[in-house]
Coordinates of C-alpha atoms in Angstrom, one line a residue:
Chain A
X7 CA -133.9 127.0 54.7
X8 CA -136.1 126.7 51.7
X9 CA -137.1 130.4 51.8
X10 CA -133.6 131.2 50.7
X11 CA -134.2 129.3 47.5
X12 CA -135.5 131.7 44.8
X13 CA -137.5 130.7 41.7
X14 CA -138.4 132.8 38.7
X15 CA -141.6 132.2 36.9
X16 CA -142.5 134.0 33.7
X17 CA -146.0 134.4 32.4
X18 CA -146.9 134.2 36.1
X19 CA -149.8 136.7 36.3
X20 CA -152.3 134.3 34.7
X21 CA -153.0 130.7 33.6
X22 CA -150.5 127.9 34.3
X23 CA -147.8 130.4 35.3
X24 CA -149.7 131.9 38.2
X25 CA -150.6 128.5 39.6
X26 CA -147.0 127.3 39.4
X27 CA -146.0 130.6 41.1
X28 CA -148.4 130.1 44.0
X29 CA -147.5 126.4 44.4
X30 CA -143.8 127.4 44.7
X31 CA -144.7 130.0 47.3
X32 CA -146.8 127.5 49.2
X33 CA -143.9 125.0 49.2
X34 CA -141.6 127.7 50.7
X35 CA -139.7 129.1 47.8
X36 CA -139.2 132.8 47.4
X37 CA -140.6 133.8 44.0
X38 CA -139.8 136.4 41.4
X39 CA -142.8 136.4 39.1
X40 CA -142.9 138.1 35.7
X41 CA -145.9 139.7 34.0
X42 CA -146.2 141.8 30.9
X43 CA -147.0 145.2 32.4
X44 CA -147.0 147.0 35.8
X45 CA -150.8 146.9 36.1
X46 CA -151.0 143.1 35.7
X47 CA -148.1 142.5 38.0
X48 CA -149.6 144.7 40.8
X49 CA -153.2 143.5 40.3
X50 CA -152.3 139.8 40.1
X51 CA -149.8 139.6 43.0
X52 CA -149.9 136.5 45.1
X53 CA -152.3 136.4 48.1
X54 CA -150.3 133.8 50.0
X55 CA -149.0 134.3 53.6
X56 CA -145.2 134.3 53.4
X57 CA -142.9 132.7 55.9
X58 CA -140.2 134.6 57.7
X59 CA -137.4 135.5 55.1
X60 CA -139.6 134.4 52.2
X61 CA -140.2 137.0 49.5
X62 CA -142.5 137.6 46.5
X63 CA -141.4 140.1 43.9
X64 CA -143.2 140.9 40.6
X65 CA -141.2 142.2 37.6
X66 CA -142.9 143.9 34.7
X67 CA -141.4 143.0 31.3
X68 CA -143.0 143.3 27.9
X69 CA -141.8 140.2 26.2
X70 CA -143.3 141.3 22.9
X71 CA -140.7 144.0 22.9
X72 CA -137.8 141.6 22.6
X73 CA -134.8 142.4 22.5
X74 CA -135.4 145.9 23.9
X75 CA -136.3 144.7 27.4
X76 CA -133.0 142.8 27.7
X77 CA -130.8 145.8 28.1
X78 CA -133.2 148.2 29.9
X79 CA -134.4 148.4 33.5
X80 CA -137.6 146.8 34.6
X81 CA -140.2 147.9 37.2
X82 CA -140.0 145.5 40.2
X83 CA -142.6 145.3 42.9
X84 CA -141.9 143.7 46.3
X85 CA -145.2 142.6 47.7
X86 CA -146.6 141.1 50.9
X87 CA -150.1 140.4 52.1
X88 CA -151.7 142.0 49.0
X89 CA -149.7 145.2 49.3
X90 CA -146.8 146.6 47.4
X91 CA -144.1 147.4 49.9
X92 CA -141.3 148.7 47.5
X93 CA -140.9 149.6 43.9
X94 CA -137.4 149.2 42.3
X95 CA -136.2 150.1 38.8
X96 CA -133.3 147.7 37.9
X97 CA -132.1 145.2 35.3
X98 CA -130.9 142.8 38.0
X99 CA -133.3 139.9 38.6
X100 CA -132.2 139.7 42.2
X101 CA -132.4 143.4 42.9
X102 CA -133.6 144.1 46.5
X103 CA -132.2 140.9 47.9
X104 CA -128.8 139.8 49.1
X105 CA -127.3 137.3 46.6
X106 CA -125.2 135.8 49.4
X107 CA -128.3 135.0 51.4
X108 CA -130.6 134.0 48.6
X109 CA -129.8 131.5 45.8
X110 CA -131.5 131.5 42.4
X111 CA -132.4 127.9 42.0
X112 CA -135.2 127.6 39.5
X113 CA -136.4 129.3 36.4
X114 CA -139.8 128.3 34.9
X115 CA -140.3 129.7 31.4
X116 CA -144.0 129.8 31.2
X117 CA -144.8 132.9 29.2
X118 CA -146.7 132.3 26.0
X119 CA -149.3 133.6 23.7
X120 CA -151.6 131.5 21.6
X121 CA -152.6 131.8 17.9
X122 CA -155.6 131.0 15.8
X123 CA -154.7 132.5 12.4
X124 CA -154.2 130.7 9.1
X125 CA -150.5 130.8 8.2
X126 CA -151.1 132.7 5.0
X127 CA -153.0 135.5 6.8
X128 CA -150.7 136.1 9.8
X129 CA -149.1 139.5 9.6
X130 CA -145.5 140.2 10.6
X131 CA -146.5 141.9 13.9
X132 CA -148.4 138.9 15.0
X133 CA -145.6 136.5 13.9
X134 CA -143.0 138.6 15.7
X135 CA -145.1 138.8 18.9
X136 CA -145.5 135.1 19.1
X137 CA -141.9 134.3 18.5
X138 CA -140.7 137.0 20.8
X139 CA -142.9 136.1 23.7
X140 CA -142.9 132.3 23.4
X141 CA -139.2 131.8 22.4
X142 CA -136.8 134.7 22.1
X143 CA -137.7 136.1 25.5
X144 CA -137.4 132.7 27.2
X145 CA -133.9 132.4 25.7
X146 CA -132.8 135.8 27.0
X147 CA -134.4 135.2 30.4
X148 CA -132.6 131.9 30.5
X149 CA -129.3 133.6 29.8
X150 CA -129.8 136.1 32.6
X151 CA -130.9 133.4 35.0
X152 CA -128.0 131.1 34.0
X153 CA -125.4 133.8 34.7
X154 CA -126.9 134.1 38.2
X155 CA -127.0 130.3 38.6
X156 CA -123.4 130.0 37.6
X157 CA -122.4 132.6 40.2
X158 CA -124.6 130.7 42.7
X159 CA -122.5 127.6 42.2
X160 CA -119.4 129.5 43.1
X161 CA -121.0 131.1 46.1
X162 CA -123.2 128.3 47.4
X163 CA -122.0 125.2 45.6
X164 CA -125.7 124.6 44.6
X165 CA -126.8 123.8 41.1
X166 CA -129.9 125.2 39.5
X167 CA -132.7 124.0 37.3
X168 CA -134.5 125.4 34.3
X169 CA -138.0 124.2 33.4
X170 CA -139.5 125.1 30.1
X171 CA -143.3 124.8 29.5
X172 CA -143.6 124.0 25.8
X173 CA -146.5 122.4 24.1
X174 CA -147.5 119.1 22.5
X175 CA -148.1 121.3 19.4
X176 CA -144.3 122.0 19.3
X177 CA -143.4 118.4 19.8
X178 CA -142.8 116.9 16.3
X179 CA -142.9 113.4 17.6
X180 CA -146.5 113.9 18.9
X181 CA -148.1 114.0 15.4
X182 CA -150.6 116.5 16.7
X183 CA -151.1 119.2 14.1
X184 CA -153.6 121.9 14.6
X185 CA -154.4 124.3 11.6
X186 CA -154.2 127.9 12.7
X187 CA -151.2 127.4 15.0
X188 CA -148.3 127.3 12.6
X189 CA -146.3 130.1 14.3
X190 CA -147.3 129.0 17.8
X191 CA -146.2 125.4 17.1
X192 CA -143.0 126.7 15.5
X193 CA -142.2 128.8 18.5
X194 CA -142.7 125.8 20.9
X195 CA -140.7 123.5 18.6
X196 CA -137.9 126.1 18.7
X197 CA -138.1 126.1 22.5
X198 CA -137.9 122.3 22.7
X199 CA -134.9 122.0 20.3
X200 CA -133.0 125.0 21.8
X201 CA -133.3 123.5 25.2
X202 CA -132.1 120.1 24.0
X203 CA -128.9 121.7 22.9
X204 CA -128.6 123.9 25.9
X205 CA -129.0 120.9 28.2
X206 CA -126.1 119.2 26.4
X207 CA -124.0 122.4 26.8
X208 CA -124.8 122.7 30.5
X209 CA -124.1 119.1 31.5
X210 CA -120.7 119.9 32.8
X211 CA -122.1 122.7 35.0
X212 CA -124.7 120.3 36.6
X213 CA -127.6 122.7 35.7
X214 CA -130.7 120.7 34.7
X215 CA -132.8 121.8 31.7
X216 CA -136.2 120.2 31.5
X217 CA -138.8 120.8 28.9
X218 CA -142.4 119.8 29.5
X219 CA -144.8 119.6 26.6
X220 CA -148.4 119.6 28.0
X221 CA -151.4 118.9 25.9
X222 CA -154.5 121.0 26.4
X223 CA -154.3 122.4 29.9
X224 CA -157.5 123.0 31.9
X225 CA -158.6 126.7 32.3
X226 CA -156.0 128.4 30.1
X227 CA -156.2 130.9 27.3
X228 CA -155.6 128.1 24.8
X229 CA -158.8 126.4 25.9
X230 CA -160.7 129.6 25.7
X231 CA -159.5 130.7 22.2
X232 CA -159.3 127.3 20.4
X233 CA -162.1 126.4 18.0
X234 CA -164.3 123.8 19.8
X235 CA -164.1 121.5 16.8
X236 CA -160.3 121.6 16.8
X237 CA -160.3 121.2 20.6
X238 CA -162.4 118.0 20.2
X239 CA -160.0 116.7 17.5
X240 CA -157.0 117.5 19.8
X241 CA -158.7 115.7 22.8
X242 CA -159.2 112.7 20.6
X243 CA -155.4 112.5 20.0
X244 CA -154.5 113.0 23.7
X245 CA -154.0 110.0 25.9
X246 CA -157.4 109.1 27.3
X247 CA -158.7 112.4 25.7
X248 CA -157.9 114.1 29.0
X249 CA -156.8 117.6 29.7
X250 CA -153.5 118.1 31.3
X251 CA -153.9 119.4 34.9
X252 CA -151.6 122.1 36.3
X253 CA -150.9 119.8 39.2
X254 CA -149.7 117.3 36.7
X255 CA -147.3 119.8 35.2
X256 CA -146.0 120.7 38.7
X257 CA -145.6 117.1 39.5
X258 CA -143.6 116.6 36.3
X259 CA -141.3 119.4 37.3
X260 CA -140.0 117.1 40.1
X261 CA -139.3 120.0 42.5
X262 CA -138.9 117.5 45.4
X263 CA -135.4 116.8 44.1
X264 CA -134.5 120.4 44.4
X265 CA -135.1 121.5 47.9
Chain B
X17 CA -143.3 124.5 -22.0
X18 CA -141.2 124.1 -18.9
X19 CA -139.6 127.6 -19.3
X20 CA -142.9 129.0 -18.4
X21 CA -142.6 127.4 -15.0
X22 CA -140.9 129.7 -12.5
X23 CA -139.1 128.7 -9.3
X24 CA -137.8 130.9 -6.5
X25 CA -134.7 129.9 -4.6
X26 CA -133.6 131.8 -1.5
X27 CA -130.0 131.7 -0.3
X28 CA -129.2 131.1 -3.9
X29 CA -125.9 133.0 -4.4
X30 CA -123.8 130.3 -2.5
X31 CA -123.7 126.8 -1.1
X32 CA -126.6 124.4 -1.6
X33 CA -128.9 127.2 -2.9
X34 CA -126.8 128.2 -5.8
X35 CA -126.5 124.5 -6.9
X36 CA -130.2 124.0 -6.7
X37 CA -130.7 127.2 -8.6
X38 CA -128.4 126.1 -11.4
X39 CA -129.9 122.6 -11.6
X40 CA -133.4 124.2 -11.9
X41 CA -132.1 126.4 -14.8
X42 CA -130.5 123.3 -16.5
X43 CA -133.8 121.4 -16.2
X44 CA -135.6 124.2 -18.0
X45 CA -137.2 126.2 -15.2
X46 CA -137.1 130.0 -15.1
X47 CA -135.5 131.0 -11.8
X48 CA -135.8 133.9 -9.4
X49 CA -132.9 133.6 -7.1
X50 CA -132.5 135.6 -3.9
X51 CA -129.3 136.8 -2.3
X52 CA -128.6 139.0 0.6
X53 CA -127.3 142.1 -1.2
X54 CA -127.0 143.6 -4.7
X55 CA -123.3 142.9 -5.0
X56 CA -123.7 139.2 -4.2
X57 CA -126.7 138.9 -6.6
X58 CA -124.8 140.5 -9.5
X59 CA -121.5 138.8 -8.8
X60 CA -123.0 135.3 -8.3
X61 CA -125.4 135.3 -11.2
X62 CA -125.9 132.0 -13.1
X63 CA -123.6 131.3 -16.1
X64 CA -126.0 128.9 -17.7
X65 CA -127.2 129.3 -21.3
X66 CA -130.9 130.0 -21.2
X67 CA -133.5 128.6 -23.5
X68 CA -135.9 130.7 -25.5
X69 CA -138.4 132.2 -23.1
X70 CA -136.5 131.0 -20.0
X71 CA -135.4 133.8 -17.6
X72 CA -133.1 134.2 -14.6
X73 CA -133.7 137.1 -12.2
X74 CA -131.8 137.9 -9.0
X75 CA -133.5 139.7 -6.1
X76 CA -131.5 141.4 -3.4
X77 CA -133.2 141.0 0.0
X78 CA -131.5 141.3 3.4
X79 CA -133.2 138.6 5.4
X80 CA -131.5 139.7 8.6
X81 CA -133.6 142.8 8.4
X82 CA -136.9 141.0 8.8
X83 CA -139.6 142.2 8.9
X84 CA -138.5 145.5 7.2
X85 CA -137.9 143.8 3.8
X86 CA -141.4 142.4 3.6
X87 CA -143.1 145.8 2.9
X88 CA -140.3 147.6 0.9
X89 CA -139.2 147.3 -2.7
X90 CA -136.3 145.1 -3.6
X91 CA -133.6 145.5 -6.3
X92 CA -134.2 143.0 -9.0
X93 CA -131.7 142.1 -11.7
X94 CA -132.7 140.3 -14.9
X95 CA -129.6 138.6 -16.2
X96 CA -128.5 136.7 -19.3
X97 CA -125.1 135.3 -20.4
X98 CA -123.3 136.8 -17.5
X99 CA -124.7 140.3 -18.0
X100 CA -127.3 142.3 -16.2
X101 CA -129.9 143.4 -18.8
X102 CA -132.4 145.2 -16.6
X103 CA -132.6 146.5 -13.0
X104 CA -136.1 146.8 -11.5
X105 CA -137.2 148.2 -8.1
X106 CA -140.4 146.4 -7.0
X107 CA -142.0 144.4 -4.2
X108 CA -143.6 142.0 -6.7
X109 CA -141.7 138.7 -7.0
X110 CA -142.9 138.3 -10.6
X111 CA -142.0 141.9 -11.6
X112 CA -140.8 142.2 -15.2
X113 CA -142.7 139.1 -16.4
X114 CA -146.2 138.5 -17.5
X115 CA -148.1 136.4 -14.8
X116 CA -150.4 135.1 -17.5
X117 CA -147.5 133.6 -19.4
X118 CA -145.4 132.5 -16.5
X119 CA -146.5 130.4 -13.5
X120 CA -144.8 130.4 -10.1
X121 CA -144.6 126.7 -9.4
X122 CA -141.9 126.2 -6.9
X123 CA -140.4 128.0 -3.9
X124 CA -137.2 126.6 -2.3
X125 CA -136.5 128.1 1.1
X126 CA -132.8 127.6 1.3
X127 CA -131.4 130.7 3.0
X128 CA -129.6 130.0 6.2
X129 CA -126.8 131.1 8.5
X130 CA -124.9 128.8 10.8
X131 CA -123.8 129.3 14.4
X132 CA -121.0 128.1 16.6
X133 CA -121.7 130.1 19.8
X134 CA -122.4 128.7 23.3
X135 CA -126.0 129.5 24.1
X136 CA -125.1 131.5 27.2
X137 CA -122.7 133.7 25.2
X138 CA -124.9 134.5 22.1
X139 CA -126.0 138.1 22.0
X140 CA -129.4 139.3 21.0
X141 CA -128.2 140.6 17.6
X142 CA -126.8 137.2 16.7
X143 CA -129.9 135.4 18.0
X144 CA -132.2 137.7 16.0
X145 CA -130.1 137.3 12.8
X146 CA -130.3 133.5 12.9
X147 CA -134.0 133.4 13.6
X148 CA -134.8 136.1 11.0
X149 CA -132.7 134.6 8.2
X150 CA -133.4 130.9 8.9
X151 CA -137.0 131.1 9.8
X152 CA -139.0 134.3 9.9
X153 CA -137.9 135.4 6.4
X154 CA -138.7 131.9 5.0
X155 CA -142.2 132.3 6.5
X156 CA -142.7 135.7 4.9
X157 CA -141.3 134.6 1.5
X158 CA -143.6 131.6 1.7
X159 CA -146.6 133.9 2.3
X160 CA -145.7 136.0 -0.7
X161 CA -145.1 133.0 -2.9
X162 CA -148.3 131.3 -1.7
X163 CA -150.4 134.3 -2.6
X164 CA -148.9 134.1 -6.1
X165 CA -149.5 130.3 -6.3
X166 CA -153.1 130.6 -5.3
X167 CA -153.6 133.2 -8.1
X168 CA -151.8 130.7 -10.4
X169 CA -154.3 128.0 -9.6
X170 CA -157.1 130.4 -10.7
X171 CA -155.2 131.5 -13.9
X172 CA -153.6 128.2 -14.9
X173 CA -155.2 125.4 -12.8
X174 CA -151.7 124.4 -11.8
X175 CA -150.7 123.7 -8.3
X176 CA -147.4 124.7 -6.7
X177 CA -144.9 123.3 -4.4
X178 CA -142.8 124.6 -1.5
X179 CA -139.6 122.9 -0.5
X180 CA -137.9 123.9 2.8
X181 CA -134.3 123.0 3.4
X182 CA -134.1 122.5 7.2
X183 CA -131.4 120.5 9.0
X184 CA -130.9 117.2 10.9
X185 CA -130.1 119.5 13.8
X186 CA -133.6 120.9 13.8
X187 CA -135.2 117.4 13.6
X188 CA -135.9 116.4 17.2
X189 CA -136.4 112.8 16.2
X190 CA -132.8 112.6 14.9
X191 CA -131.2 112.7 18.4
X192 CA -128.3 114.6 16.9
X193 CA -127.4 117.4 19.3
X194 CA -124.4 119.7 18.6
X195 CA -123.2 122.1 21.3
X196 CA -122.9 125.6 20.0
X197 CA -125.9 125.4 17.7
X198 CA -128.8 126.0 20.1
X199 CA -130.3 128.9 18.1
X200 CA -129.5 127.4 14.7
X201 CA -131.2 124.1 15.8
X202 CA -134.1 126.0 17.2
X203 CA -134.6 128.0 14.0
X204 CA -134.6 124.8 11.9
X205 CA -137.0 123.1 14.4
X206 CA -139.3 126.1 14.0
X207 CA -139.1 125.7 10.3
X208 CA -139.9 122.0 10.4
X209 CA -142.9 122.4 12.7
X210 CA -144.3 125.5 11.0
X211 CA -144.3 123.6 7.7
X212 CA -146.0 120.6 9.1
X213 CA -148.9 122.8 10.2
X214 CA -148.8 124.8 6.9
X215 CA -148.9 121.6 4.9
X216 CA -152.1 120.6 6.8
X217 CA -153.6 124.0 6.1
X218 CA -152.8 123.8 2.4
X219 CA -154.1 120.3 1.7
X220 CA -157.4 121.6 0.3
X221 CA -155.5 123.9 -2.1
X222 CA -153.4 121.0 -3.4
X223 CA -150.2 122.9 -2.7
X224 CA -147.4 120.6 -1.5
X225 CA -145.2 121.5 1.4
X226 CA -142.0 119.4 1.7
X227 CA -139.3 119.8 4.3
X228 CA -135.9 118.2 3.8
X229 CA -133.6 117.9 6.8
X230 CA -130.1 117.1 5.4
X231 CA -127.2 116.1 7.6
X232 CA -123.8 117.7 6.9
X233 CA -123.8 118.7 3.3
X234 CA -120.6 118.7 1.3
X235 CA -118.8 122.0 0.6
X236 CA -121.1 124.3 2.6
X237 CA -120.5 127.0 5.2
X238 CA -121.6 124.5 7.9
X239 CA -118.7 122.2 7.0
X240 CA -116.3 125.1 6.9
X241 CA -117.2 126.6 10.3
X242 CA -118.0 123.6 12.4
X243 CA -115.4 122.4 14.9
X244 CA -113.6 119.3 13.3
X245 CA -114.1 117.3 16.5
X246 CA -117.9 118.0 16.4
X247 CA -118.0 117.3 12.7
X248 CA -116.5 113.9 13.4
X249 CA -119.1 113.2 16.1
X250 CA -121.8 114.3 13.8
X251 CA -120.5 112.1 11.0
X252 CA -120.5 109.1 13.4
X253 CA -124.2 109.7 14.0
X254 CA -125.1 110.0 10.3
X255 CA -126.1 106.9 8.3
X256 CA -122.8 105.4 7.0
X257 CA -121.0 108.5 8.3
X258 CA -121.6 110.0 4.9
X259 CA -122.1 113.6 4.0
X260 CA -125.3 114.6 2.2
X261 CA -124.8 115.5 -1.4
X262 CA -126.5 118.4 -3.1
X263 CA -127.6 116.0 -5.8
X264 CA -129.2 113.9 -3.1
X265 CA -131.2 116.9 -1.9
X266 CA -132.3 117.7 -5.4
X267 CA -133.3 114.1 -5.9
X268 CA -135.3 114.3 -2.6
X269 CA -137.2 117.4 -4.0
X270 CA -138.8 115.1 -6.5
X271 CA -139.1 117.8 -9.2
X272 CA -139.9 115.2 -11.8
X273 CA -143.5 115.2 -10.5
X274 CA -143.8 118.9 -11.0
X275 CA -143.0 119.5 -14.7

């Protein structure tokens, strides 16, 4: 029963993350989606009809406040048909649901904030925010999910999967360099390299770690904030000059192999 | 007069950093060396005979405490012949010396702490320390130095250079992955990618940004803390299985072009 498979998606109240969340719900997964505050989690809840046993839960975590959020409780909202049914305060990702019945099988690290500041002008607050949201929080969320996945394996004999949405700007082999994105590019490079080492460490546990580095993705904040001239330059460097589609990212996640 | 050229070296009270600092002094540069606390800066001061007009100054900055150190004053120790001559409290890197006479021409970001913890076990303190020392502090130090170098160009018409000591573990094209170094590798990948973007941004200012990614370097903390079995595996992946020498790193810095 696929509804007993649970996925977590961060950055899931907007952009790529919300589309991935909704696709997962449509494919039958139960979903825990993470947004940056209560209001956003409640307002941007999924409007998808759930199957019997399938759940959708939103968790409000301020990733900018890393590491404070790691050891506190988070507001969690169980929702159905556009209504909040229950609100829980807990630091357990699976709170509200029986871990023997439901298995955490997928974490999608998708939360991210963009940047358009010259390196010399960025202040420490901005630098900390980008690194905390784009990288440090994904590491801590990964740790929390991994602990649950390792327990899963003992309970259910079922491995898990971690998918990280990085960026072509963090991929040093891409040779795509965009002025104004030094800290953003750094945070994504950190994510890519961290997950290469993590993947090696997790081999013996049969937990997959996958990192996807999309180019410019259609209808995202990056597209909205990036200087049109730089966008054009970036497009020229992309294969066929084409934007990455969210469906392409979802296809790259290879979820078929999971269910 | 080379003694009027000033270099800053972080992580300069031990390991690679202290050797780079001493080589710079021997080659005639004035040097500002940064260590993590007063005691270390005073105890590990250079023992090199200085030329007329050449200076050595140690600054005590706790990089783990990023971003707090950026907006506070630092203890600065002007030293000569193994003695502290003056102690200054200031947040000006060039404090104690006339900026019209001396030009900041070189920053070497060398500060770094190593790691041997499985990703799942690292706690947030350890993760923050590694990122703050290895990456965030090098960014803030770079910003401070850059502002001085840009003023230099106006005063002296002389460009500057920034050299970043990263690591083969942060270089995603190297295919060298060492379990236990996820955050370390991430911090160095962040450094590499940040500086690629910075370099692009600084092209019009004629300030060079160079990043060196050494393999295992002889007689460093990395060598001392790394599991011998992993060291062996790492050596097998290195060209000729050879350790990187500090002299090799200094040669790679290409300082001849600067003076």
